[in-house]
Amino acid sequence: MDLEPHLPEQDMNGDPEIMRRAIKLAWNAAMEHQSGGPFGCVIMRGDQIVAEGWNEVLESGDPTAHAEVVAIRKACAALGTHDLSGCTVYTTGEPCPMCYGACWWARVDHIFFASNHDDAHDFGSFDDRPILEALRQPAERRPLGATELCREEMLEVWRAFAALPDRPHY
């Protein structure tokens, strides 16, 4: 994956009106629907809104229903693809590790965020820092343990997958 920013220089400041729309979604999620924390997300392709989402963790009982994940799922459904190249994410909070990973895997071009990890901690007791620190550790030293099991059996599946002449690439 190309690690250089994809947006033209003039677009690196983003569109404040789109961010304000994401902020309104965050307000609605937290204050009106009380579906989750104050997080909203808008995904754009060019000057068109592809999808929107807000935090639905409490409403859905799904800990992965963060605004970015909700919006990515809707964008992929709307566009009929898992590849959101050419899209820009506007989100009200600096993405947590899960949401950053989702944006990465979806191949969005850029992320704009309105508040950072420290703001989420200071105002809402959301603390991504332990997760970020844990990910820097080898698997066996992470607070949430992770142990390799049945690797040789899984490698058989990987080898068969790698040998498929028309295997999917994503």
Coordinates of C-alpha atoms in Angstrom, one line a residue:
M1 CA 0.0 0.0 0.0
D2 CA 1.2 3.4 -0.9
L3 CA 2.0 5.3 2.3
E4 CA 2.1 8.8 0.8
P5 CA -1.0 11.1 1.1
H6 CA -3.3 10.7 -1.9
L7 CA -5.0 14.0 -1.8
P8 CA -4.0 16.9 -4.0
E9 CA -2.2 19.7 -2.1
Q10 CA -5.2 22.0 -2.3
D11 CA -7.5 19.4 -0.7
M12 CA -5.3 18.7 2.3
N13 CA -7.2 21.1 4.5
G14 CA -10.5 19.3 4.0
D15 CA -14.0 20.7 3.8
P16 CA -15.2 22.3 7.1
E17 CA -18.9 21.9 6.0
I18 CA -18.5 18.2 5.7
M19 CA -16.8 18.0 9.1
R20 CA -19.6 20.0 10.5
R21 CA -22.0 17.4 9.1
A22 CA -20.0 14.7 10.9
I23 CA -20.1 16.7 14.1
K24 CA -23.9 17.0 13.8
L25 CA -24.1 13.2 13.5
A26 CA -21.9 12.9 16.6
W27 CA -24.3 15.2 18.5
N28 CA -27.3 13.2 17.4
A29 CA -25.7 9.9 18.4
A30 CA -24.7 11.0 21.9
M31 CA -27.3 13.6 22.8
E32 CA -30.5 12.6 21.0
H33 CA -30.4 8.9 20.1
Q34 CA -28.0 8.0 22.9
S35 CA -26.8 5.2 20.7
G36 CA -23.2 5.6 21.7
G37 CA -20.5 8.2 22.3
P38 CA -20.2 11.4 20.4
F39 CA -18.8 10.1 17.2
G40 CA -19.9 10.7 13.6
C41 CA -18.5 10.0 10.2
V42 CA -19.1 11.1 6.6
I43 CA -17.4 9.4 3.7
M44 CA -17.0 11.4 0.5
R45 CA -16.0 10.5 -3.0
G46 CA -15.2 13.8 -4.8
D47 CA -17.9 16.2 -3.8
Q48 CA -20.5 13.5 -3.2
I49 CA -21.5 12.0 0.2
V50 CA -21.2 8.2 -0.2
A51 CA -22.2 7.2 3.3
E52 CA -22.7 8.5 6.9
G53 CA -22.5 6.8 10.2
W54 CA -22.5 7.5 13.9
N55 CA -21.6 5.5 17.0
E56 CA -24.2 2.7 17.5
V57 CA -22.3 0.7 20.1
L58 CA -24.9 1.0 22.8
E59 CA -28.0 0.8 20.5
S60 CA -26.8 -2.3 18.7
G61 CA -24.8 -4.0 21.5
D62 CA -22.0 -4.3 19.0
P63 CA -18.6 -3.1 20.2
T64 CA -17.4 -2.7 16.6
A65 CA -20.3 -0.3 15.7
H66 CA -18.0 2.8 15.8
A67 CA -19.0 5.6 13.5
E68 CA -16.2 4.9 11.0
V69 CA -17.0 1.2 10.7
V70 CA -20.7 1.9 10.3
A71 CA -20.0 4.4 7.6
I72 CA -17.5 2.1 5.8
R73 CA -20.0 -0.7 5.8
K74 CA -22.6 1.6 4.3
A75 CA -20.2 3.0 1.7
C76 CA -19.1 -0.4 0.6
A77 CA -22.7 -1.5 0.2
A78 CA -23.6 1.7 -1.7
L79 CA -20.6 1.4 -4.1
G80 CA -20.8 -2.4 -4.4
T81 CA -17.1 -2.9 -3.5
H82 CA -14.8 -3.4 -0.6
D83 CA -12.3 -0.9 -2.1
L84 CA -13.0 2.7 -1.1
S85 CA -10.0 4.2 -3.1
G86 CA -10.9 7.7 -4.1
C87 CA -12.8 8.3 -0.9
T88 CA -12.1 10.6 2.0
V89 CA -13.2 10.0 5.6
Y90 CA -14.4 12.9 7.8
T91 CA -14.7 11.7 11.4
T92 CA -15.2 13.6 14.6
G93 CA -12.6 11.6 16.6
E94 CA -9.1 10.6 15.7
P95 CA -9.7 6.9 14.7
C96 CA -9.1 4.3 17.3
P97 CA -6.8 1.4 16.2
M98 CA -9.8 -0.6 14.9
C99 CA -11.2 2.2 12.9
Y100 CA -7.8 3.3 11.5
G101 CA -7.3 -0.4 10.5
A102 CA -10.8 -0.4 8.8
C103 CA -9.9 2.8 6.9
W104 CA -6.6 1.3 5.9
W105 CA -8.2 -2.0 4.7
A106 CA -10.9 -0.1 2.8
R107 CA -8.1 1.9 1.1
V108 CA -9.5 5.3 1.7
D109 CA -7.3 8.1 0.5
H110 CA -7.3 10.3 3.6
I111 CA -8.8 10.8 7.0
F112 CA -9.8 14.2 8.5
F113 CA -10.7 14.2 12.2
A114 CA -12.1 16.9 14.4
S115 CA -10.8 15.9 17.9
N116 CA -7.8 13.7 19.0
H117 CA -7.3 10.8 21.3
D118 CA -6.5 13.1 24.2
D119 CA -9.8 14.9 23.8
A120 CA -11.7 11.6 23.8
H121 CA -9.9 10.6 27.0
D122 CA -10.3 14.0 28.7
F123 CA -14.0 14.6 27.9
G124 CA -15.4 11.0 27.6
S125 CA -13.0 8.7 29.3
F126 CA -12.3 6.9 26.0
D127 CA -8.7 5.8 26.2
D128 CA -7.1 4.2 23.1
R129 CA -3.6 4.7 24.5
P130 CA -3.5 1.2 26.2
I131 CA -4.5 -0.5 22.9
L132 CA -1.9 1.5 21.0
E133 CA 0.8 0.6 23.5
A134 CA -0.3 -3.1 23.5
L135 CA 0.0 -3.3 19.7
R136 CA 3.7 -2.2 20.0
Q137 CA 4.4 -5.3 22.1
P138 CA 5.1 -8.9 20.8
A139 CA 1.9 -10.9 20.8
E140 CA 3.0 -13.0 23.9
R141 CA 3.5 -9.8 26.0
R142 CA 0.3 -8.0 25.2
P143 CA -2.3 -7.6 28.0
L144 CA -4.9 -9.4 26.0
G145 CA -3.0 -12.7 25.4
A146 CA -2.6 -14.1 21.9
T147 CA -1.1 -17.5 21.3
E148 CA -0.4 -19.2 18.0
L149 CA -2.3 -22.6 17.7
C150 CA -2.6 -25.2 14.9
R151 CA -0.3 -23.1 12.6
E152 CA 0.7 -26.1 10.4
E153 CA -2.9 -27.0 9.8
M154 CA -3.7 -23.4 8.8
L155 CA -0.7 -23.2 6.6
E156 CA -2.2 -26.0 4.5
V157 CA -5.2 -23.7 3.9
W158 CA -2.9 -20.8 3.1
R159 CA -0.9 -22.9 0.6
A160 CA -4.0 -24.0 -1.1
F161 CA -5.3 -20.4 -1.2
A162 CA -2.0 -19.2 -2.6
A163 CA -2.1 -21.8 -5.3
L164 CA -5.5 -20.8 -6.6
P165 CA -5.0 -19.5 -10.2
D166 CA -7.9 -17.1 -9.9
R167 CA -7.7 -16.3 -6.1
P168 CA -9.3 -13.1 -5.0
H169 CA -7.0 -10.2 -4.3
Y170 CA -7.9 -7.4 -1.9

